[in-house]
GROMACS .gro file of C-alpha atoms in nm:
model
  324
    1UNK     CA    1  -1.112  -1.789  -0.312
    2UNK     CA    2  -0.806  -1.996  -0.544
    3UNK     CA    3  -0.526  -1.768  -0.623
    4UNK     CA    4  -0.322  -1.818  -0.930
    5UNK     CA    5  -0.039  -1.617  -1.068
    6UNK     CA    6   0.094  -1.591  -1.388
    7UNK     CA    7   0.384  -1.433  -1.564
    8UNK     CA    8   0.510  -1.459  -1.956
    9UNK     CA    9   0.634  -1.775  -2.020
   10UNK     CA   10   0.436  -1.968  -1.756
   11UNK     CA   11   0.154  -2.249  -1.887
   12UNK     CA   12  -0.205  -2.087  -1.802
   13UNK     CA   13  -0.448  -2.288  -1.796
   14UNK     CA   14  -0.807  -2.323  -1.587
   15UNK     CA   15  -1.055  -2.632  -1.700
   16UNK     CA   16  -1.441  -2.537  -1.546
   17UNK     CA   17  -1.600  -2.225  -1.717
   18UNK     CA   18  -1.556  -1.869  -1.550
   19UNK     CA   19  -1.726  -1.569  -1.551
   20UNK     CA   20  -1.439  -1.276  -1.568
   21UNK     CA   21  -1.418  -0.936  -1.444
   22UNK     CA   22  -1.118  -0.782  -1.585
   23UNK     CA   23  -0.880  -0.499  -1.431
   24UNK     CA   24  -0.630  -0.301  -1.295
   25UNK     CA   25  -0.922  -0.214  -0.992
   26UNK     CA   26  -0.672  -0.001  -0.765
   27UNK     CA   27  -0.904   0.109  -0.509
   28UNK     CA   28  -1.157  -0.114  -0.581
   29UNK     CA   29  -1.459   0.194  -0.578
   30UNK     CA   30  -1.775   0.182  -0.658
   31UNK     CA   31  -1.743   0.162  -0.977
   32UNK     CA   32  -1.452  -0.114  -0.978
   33UNK     CA   33  -1.714  -0.354  -0.751
   34UNK     CA   34  -1.997  -0.246  -0.959
   35UNK     CA   35  -1.803  -0.449  -1.216
   36UNK     CA   36  -1.759  -0.765  -1.075
   37UNK     CA   37  -2.047  -0.787  -0.883
   38UNK     CA   38  -2.205  -0.830  -1.181
   39UNK     CA   39  -1.964  -1.092  -1.281
   40UNK     CA   40  -2.010  -1.235  -0.992
   41UNK     CA   41  -2.423  -1.222  -0.982
   42UNK     CA   42  -2.387  -1.354  -1.308
   43UNK     CA   43  -2.163  -1.611  -1.243
   44UNK     CA   44  -2.469  -1.720  -0.994
   45UNK     CA   45  -2.744  -1.747  -1.258
   46UNK     CA   46  -2.524  -1.960  -1.471
   47UNK     CA   47  -2.386  -2.222  -1.199
   48UNK     CA   48  -2.021  -2.174  -1.307
   49UNK     CA   49  -1.733  -1.978  -1.042
   50UNK     CA   50  -1.640  -1.623  -1.106
   51UNK     CA   51  -1.292  -1.503  -1.126
   52UNK     CA   52  -1.114  -1.200  -1.118
   53UNK     CA   53  -0.805  -1.086  -1.394
   54UNK     CA   54  -0.587  -0.871  -1.272
   55UNK     CA   55  -0.225  -0.685  -1.306
   56UNK     CA   56   0.059  -0.622  -1.105
   57UNK     CA   57   0.311  -0.429  -0.999
   58UNK     CA   58   0.076  -0.142  -1.170
   59UNK     CA   59   0.112  -0.104  -1.533
   60UNK     CA   60   0.113   0.259  -1.451
   61UNK     CA   61   0.456   0.222  -1.321
   62UNK     CA   62   0.605  -0.049  -1.488
   63UNK     CA   63   0.516   0.174  -1.806
   64UNK     CA   64   0.632   0.465  -1.639
   65UNK     CA   65   0.279   0.663  -1.729
   66UNK     CA   66   0.338   0.815  -1.404
   67UNK     CA   67   0.572   0.803  -1.098
   68UNK     CA   68   0.483   0.567  -0.783
   69UNK     CA   69   0.342   0.687  -0.496
   70UNK     CA   70   0.225   0.388  -0.415
   71UNK     CA   71  -0.185   0.233  -0.399
   72UNK     CA   72  -0.492   0.252  -0.261
   73UNK     CA   73  -0.510  -0.065  -0.225
   74UNK     CA   74  -0.210  -0.251  -0.275
   75UNK     CA   75  -0.178  -0.668  -0.390
   76UNK     CA   76  -0.213  -0.772   0.010
   77UNK     CA   77  -0.572  -0.548   0.072
   78UNK     CA   78  -0.713  -0.620  -0.263
   79UNK     CA   79  -0.687  -0.974  -0.214
   80UNK     CA   80  -0.850  -0.975   0.166
   81UNK     CA   81  -1.097  -0.733  -0.033
   82UNK     CA   82  -1.158  -0.906  -0.335
   83UNK     CA   83  -1.247  -1.284  -0.111
   84UNK     CA   84  -1.487  -1.084   0.109
   85UNK     CA   85  -1.698  -1.008  -0.228
   86UNK     CA   86  -1.700  -1.410  -0.247
   87UNK     CA   87  -1.457  -1.444  -0.613
   88UNK     CA   88  -1.370  -1.800  -0.680
   89UNK     CA   89  -1.132  -1.737  -0.868
   90UNK     CA   90  -0.843  -1.421  -0.876
   91UNK     CA   91  -0.588  -1.462  -1.187
   92UNK     CA   92  -0.279  -1.223  -1.086
   93UNK     CA   93  -0.079  -1.103  -1.407
   94UNK     CA   94   0.272  -1.011  -1.317
   95UNK     CA   95   0.329  -0.677  -1.564
   96UNK     CA   96   0.594  -0.633  -1.709
   97UNK     CA   97   0.752  -0.437  -2.001
   98UNK     CA   98   0.789  -0.782  -2.214
   99UNK     CA   99   0.406  -0.829  -2.177
  100UNK     CA  100   0.278  -0.467  -2.236
  101UNK     CA  101   0.441  -0.564  -2.488
  102UNK     CA  102   0.236  -0.864  -2.650
  103UNK     CA  103  -0.004  -0.799  -2.976
  104UNK     CA  104  -0.382  -0.763  -2.857
  105UNK     CA  105  -0.436  -1.125  -3.051
  106UNK     CA  106  -0.094  -1.250  -2.851
  107UNK     CA  107  -0.239  -1.125  -2.570
  108UNK     CA  108  -0.608  -1.317  -2.647
  109UNK     CA  109  -0.386  -1.624  -2.724
  110UNK     CA  110  -0.144  -1.697  -2.405
  111UNK     CA  111  -0.350  -1.576  -2.112
  112UNK     CA  112  -0.783  -1.489  -2.183
  113UNK     CA  113  -0.824  -1.834  -2.425
  114UNK     CA  114  -0.669  -2.011  -2.173
  115UNK     CA  115  -0.895  -1.925  -1.940
  116UNK     CA  116  -1.207  -2.128  -2.049
  117UNK     CA  117  -1.390  -1.746  -2.008
  118UNK     CA  118  -1.782  -1.818  -2.051
  119UNK     CA  119  -1.843  -1.436  -2.024
  120UNK     CA  120  -1.619  -1.159  -1.991
  121UNK     CA  121  -1.734  -0.804  -1.759
  122UNK     CA  122  -1.463  -0.457  -1.833
  123UNK     CA  123  -1.517  -0.152  -1.828
  124UNK     CA  124  -1.601   0.080  -2.132
  125UNK     CA  125  -1.233   0.200  -2.138
  126UNK     CA  126  -1.050  -0.101  -2.076
  127UNK     CA  127  -0.758  -0.158  -2.280
  128UNK     CA  128  -0.468  -0.486  -2.336
  129UNK     CA  129  -0.215  -0.572  -2.565
  130UNK     CA  130   0.091  -0.344  -2.733
  131UNK     CA  131   0.000   0.019  -2.710
  132UNK     CA  132  -0.315  -0.073  -2.518
  133UNK     CA  133  -0.435  -0.145  -2.941
  134UNK     CA  134  -0.689  -0.395  -2.747
  135UNK     CA  135  -0.997  -0.291  -2.648
  136UNK     CA  136  -1.371  -0.373  -2.563
  137UNK     CA  137  -1.437  -0.389  -2.950
  138UNK     CA  138  -1.121  -0.636  -3.053
  139UNK     CA  139  -1.250  -0.801  -2.703
  140UNK     CA  140  -1.567  -0.874  -2.885
  141UNK     CA  141  -1.496  -0.930  -3.286
  142UNK     CA  142  -1.290  -1.283  -3.127
  143UNK     CA  143  -1.627  -1.431  -3.096
  144UNK     CA  144  -1.512  -1.695  -2.788
  145UNK     CA  145  -1.650  -1.556  -2.503
  146UNK     CA  146  -1.897  -1.319  -2.421
  147UNK     CA  147  -1.816  -0.951  -2.366
  148UNK     CA  148  -2.066  -0.760  -2.079
  149UNK     CA  149  -1.942  -0.378  -2.075
  150UNK     CA  150  -1.986  -0.163  -1.790
  151UNK     CA  151  -2.046   0.217  -1.898
  152UNK     CA  152  -1.846   0.519  -1.712
  153UNK     CA  153  -2.042   0.623  -1.362
  154UNK     CA  154  -1.966   0.972  -1.270
  155UNK     CA  155  -1.921   1.140  -0.947
  156UNK     CA  156  -1.949   1.519  -0.966
  157UNK     CA  157  -1.969   1.483  -1.322
  158UNK     CA  158  -1.636   1.333  -1.332
  159UNK     CA  159  -1.548   1.018  -1.379
  160UNK     CA  160  -1.550   0.768  -1.124
  161UNK     CA  161  -1.181   0.619  -1.092
  162UNK     CA  162  -0.861   0.591  -0.926
  163UNK     CA  163  -0.703   0.865  -1.028
  164UNK     CA  164  -1.017   1.085  -0.847
  165UNK     CA  165  -0.892   0.917  -0.557
  166UNK     CA  166  -0.575   0.959  -0.540
  167UNK     CA  167  -0.697   1.324  -0.618
  168UNK     CA  168  -0.963   1.323  -0.304
  169UNK     CA  169  -0.683   1.151  -0.070
  170UNK     CA  170  -0.403   1.415  -0.141
  171UNK     CA  171  -0.673   1.713  -0.049
  172UNK     CA  172  -0.701   1.506   0.274
  173UNK     CA  173  -1.091   1.520   0.114
  174UNK     CA  174  -1.213   1.230   0.281
  175UNK     CA  175  -1.546   1.268   0.276
  176UNK     CA  176  -1.526   1.245  -0.151
  177UNK     CA  177  -1.317   0.924  -0.079
  178UNK     CA  178  -1.573   0.739   0.118
  179UNK     CA  179  -1.811   0.814  -0.140
  180UNK     CA  180  -1.615   0.678  -0.395
  181UNK     CA  181  -1.468   0.398  -0.228
  182UNK     CA  182  -1.796   0.291  -0.045
  183UNK     CA  183  -1.592   0.271   0.224
  184UNK     CA  184  -1.359   0.463   0.420
  185UNK     CA  185  -0.978   0.420   0.313
  186UNK     CA  186  -0.860   0.207   0.490
  187UNK     CA  187  -0.422   0.137   0.573
  188UNK     CA  188  -0.383  -0.171   0.784
  189UNK     CA  189   0.022  -0.253   0.906
  190UNK     CA  190   0.194  -0.426   1.265
  191UNK     CA  191   0.256  -0.216   1.571
  192UNK     CA  192   0.626  -0.166   1.562
  193UNK     CA  193   0.847  -0.047   1.819
  194UNK     CA  194   0.927   0.367   1.771
  195UNK     CA  195   1.114   0.609   1.988
  196UNK     CA  196   0.929   0.665   2.234
  197UNK     CA  197   0.788   1.037   2.160
  198UNK     CA  198   0.498   0.966   2.240
  199UNK     CA  199   0.476   0.857   2.549
  200UNK     CA  200   0.741   1.162   2.655
  201UNK     CA  201   0.457   1.359   2.593
  202UNK     CA  202   0.145   1.143   2.798
  203UNK     CA  203   0.035   1.068   2.467
  204UNK     CA  204   0.130   0.629   2.381
  205UNK     CA  205   0.132   0.631   2.013
  206UNK     CA  206   0.092   0.297   1.765
  207UNK     CA  207   0.325   0.378   1.481
  208UNK     CA  208   0.258   0.134   1.191
  209UNK     CA  209   0.463  -0.025   1.005
  210UNK     CA  210   0.384   0.093   0.592
  211UNK     CA  211   0.558  -0.254   0.445
  212UNK     CA  212   0.278  -0.211   0.164
  213UNK     CA  213   0.301   0.038  -0.084
  214UNK     CA  214   0.016   0.297   0.000
  215UNK     CA  215  -0.064   0.581  -0.161
  216UNK     CA  216  -0.078   0.879   0.122
  217UNK     CA  217  -0.272   1.074   0.236
  218UNK     CA  218  -0.239   1.443   0.296
  219UNK     CA  219   0.029   1.501   0.578
  220UNK     CA  220  -0.163   1.601   0.909
  221UNK     CA  221  -0.364   1.500   1.145
  222UNK     CA  222  -0.688   1.315   1.142
  223UNK     CA  223  -0.962   1.173   1.299
  224UNK     CA  224  -0.969   0.744   1.250
  225UNK     CA  225  -1.132   0.466   1.354
  226UNK     CA  226  -0.891   0.186   1.431
  227UNK     CA  227  -1.023  -0.292   1.450
  228UNK     CA  228  -0.795  -0.463   1.640
  229UNK     CA  229  -0.851  -0.791   1.676
  230UNK     CA  230  -1.196  -0.759   1.558
  231UNK     CA  231  -1.254  -0.544   1.844
  232UNK     CA  232  -1.254  -0.108   1.706
  233UNK     CA  233  -1.135   0.208   1.869
  234UNK     CA  234  -1.179   0.558   1.797
  235UNK     CA  235  -0.901   0.728   1.801
  236UNK     CA  236  -0.663   1.057   1.602
  237UNK     CA  237  -0.386   0.962   1.349
  238UNK     CA  238  -0.038   1.163   1.278
  239UNK     CA  239   0.089   1.077   0.890
  240UNK     CA  240   0.377   1.369   0.881
  241UNK     CA  241   0.787   1.354   0.893
  242UNK     CA  242   0.720   1.470   1.269
  243UNK     CA  243   0.894   1.846   1.232
  244UNK     CA  244   0.870   1.950   1.587
  245UNK     CA  245   1.037   1.673   1.763
  246UNK     CA  246   1.270   1.373   1.625
  247UNK     CA  247   1.188   1.487   1.238
  248UNK     CA  248   1.262   1.204   0.950
  249UNK     CA  249   1.257   1.163   0.609
  250UNK     CA  250   1.020   0.955   0.508
  251UNK     CA  251   0.608   0.989   0.605
  252UNK     CA  252   0.498   0.775   0.872
  253UNK     CA  253   0.212   0.693   1.009
  254UNK     CA  254   0.140   0.700   1.400
  255UNK     CA  255  -0.234   0.634   1.550
  256UNK     CA  256  -0.331   0.789   1.943
  257UNK     CA  257  -0.547   0.576   2.014
  258UNK     CA  258  -0.766   0.671   2.287
  259UNK     CA  259  -0.950   0.495   2.635
  260UNK     CA  260  -0.672   0.217   2.548
  261UNK     CA  261  -0.321   0.112   2.708
  262UNK     CA  262  -0.290  -0.212   2.638
  263UNK     CA  263   0.012  -0.371   2.511
  264UNK     CA  264  -0.009  -0.430   2.107
  265UNK     CA  265   0.342  -0.427   1.939
  266UNK     CA  266   0.373  -0.675   1.634
  267UNK     CA  267   0.032  -0.646   1.596
  268UNK     CA  268  -0.184  -0.557   1.301
  269UNK     CA  269  -0.388  -0.316   1.317
  270UNK     CA  270  -0.628  -0.176   1.102
  271UNK     CA  271  -0.752   0.273   1.024
  272UNK     CA  272  -0.998   0.339   0.874
  273UNK     CA  273  -0.960   0.699   0.775
  274UNK     CA  274  -1.247   0.940   0.871
  275UNK     CA  275  -1.190   1.323   0.838
  276UNK     CA  276  -0.972   1.516   0.857
  277UNK     CA  277  -0.831   1.752   1.144
  278UNK     CA  278  -0.515   1.998   1.090
  279UNK     CA  279  -0.239   2.041   0.884
  280UNK     CA  280   0.070   1.898   1.029
  281UNK     CA  281   0.244   2.110   1.171
  282UNK     CA  282   0.599   2.227   1.361
  283UNK     CA  283   0.569   2.405   1.729
  284UNK     CA  284   0.769   2.640   1.898
  285UNK     CA  285   0.786   2.425   2.270
  286UNK     CA  286   0.671   2.092   2.365
  287UNK     CA  287   0.364   2.229   2.551
  288UNK     CA  288   0.219   2.399   2.277
  289UNK     CA  289   0.282   2.038   2.109
  290UNK     CA  290   0.114   1.867   2.398
  291UNK     CA  291  -0.175   2.116   2.380
  292UNK     CA  292  -0.266   2.079   2.036
  293UNK     CA  293  -0.259   1.712   2.036
  294UNK     CA  294  -0.486   1.757   2.355
  295UNK     CA  295  -0.747   1.945   2.166
  296UNK     CA  296  -0.686   1.699   1.852
  297UNK     CA  297  -0.739   1.393   2.053
  298UNK     CA  298  -1.035   1.575   2.231
  299UNK     CA  299  -1.177   1.696   1.841
  300UNK     CA  300  -1.145   1.342   1.699
  301UNK     CA  301  -1.376   1.191   2.054
  302UNK     CA  302  -1.633   1.427   1.954
  303UNK     CA  303  -1.667   1.394   1.608
  304UNK     CA  304  -1.584   1.010   1.542
  305UNK     CA  305  -1.886   0.927   1.884
  306UNK     CA  306  -2.165   1.171   1.619
  307UNK     CA  307  -2.048   0.967   1.333
  308UNK     CA  308  -2.040   0.641   1.535
  309UNK     CA  309  -2.445   0.689   1.648
  310UNK     CA  310  -2.536   0.808   1.304
  311UNK     CA  311  -2.407   0.489   1.138
  312UNK     CA  312  -2.572   0.316   1.415
  313UNK     CA  313  -2.900   0.408   1.358
  314UNK     CA  314  -2.858   0.363   1.003
  315UNK     CA  315  -2.717   0.062   1.035
  316UNK     CA  316  -3.121  -0.029   1.246
  317UNK     CA  317  -3.257   0.018   0.918
  318UNK     CA  318  -3.091  -0.069   0.610
  319UNK     CA  319  -2.745  -0.237   0.754
  320UNK     CA  320  -2.401  -0.136   0.774
  321UNK     CA  321  -2.235  -0.027   0.464
  322UNK     CA  322  -1.953   0.123   0.619
  323UNK     CA  323  -1.671  -0.157   0.536
  324UNK     CA  324  -1.904  -0.300   0.189
   0.00000   0.00000   0.00000
């Protein structure tokens, strides 16, 4: 996959024909991937290149439409996932207030008509240009390329969208998150030295540096699957402020990897959040905290083993769709 970056004022040009999917795509949930896979499929049928056109930072954050609580898929995760789908080009447009002031016709001239688009695939609610005046109809009115509109996809009588994923992440309802994403919610980061409290308690933990701007889940304890060097391990993770020992202002992610004792400082690990166990709480003394961690680890291991067994059974029949 070739990455093409664009900011207002650049000359954007692509000589070969493309079939492009356009959108913000935060989360890359099933509605997003339906749209993107449509572009990929059509590109293969026509024997031309596929592309995704997307924006960073999120327009809502730049325009102050909502508070910046982070991304479901930060840009690095988005790039990796799109590459795994088999996209030929990723066209990454820097979103600024100046870009938002372009009239739809200016956006079309500066960006869309510079890209040699054969077909543009967009969601029913895609808007562009000043005040969002550009939409599916104005794209069709251009009459410069074919336009395919992907209709709304629903999940439990609600629009399947990034806002719905964020809602369920905040509630810690990971079954719903997985159903919408088509995979577990994932956070990836490097393991950095911590305050060694986990080791003192008898539970060595990996402190994951969250350099990317992830949308945080509900504070608490989770059963997780950790991938290190392409090998999976079961684990229990805590997202929170460490209220009992060494309180921190900014929530952090700490992972206790079960039956694992290797030194992984500096390594990147991938954490799939499988289920919520309990809320974070402040304990009266260290012994109570240790007992609770032991119970959390027991619950995580038992339930994760059951889930893995079911996944393996389903894998025998139809392939493992967990990571999709």
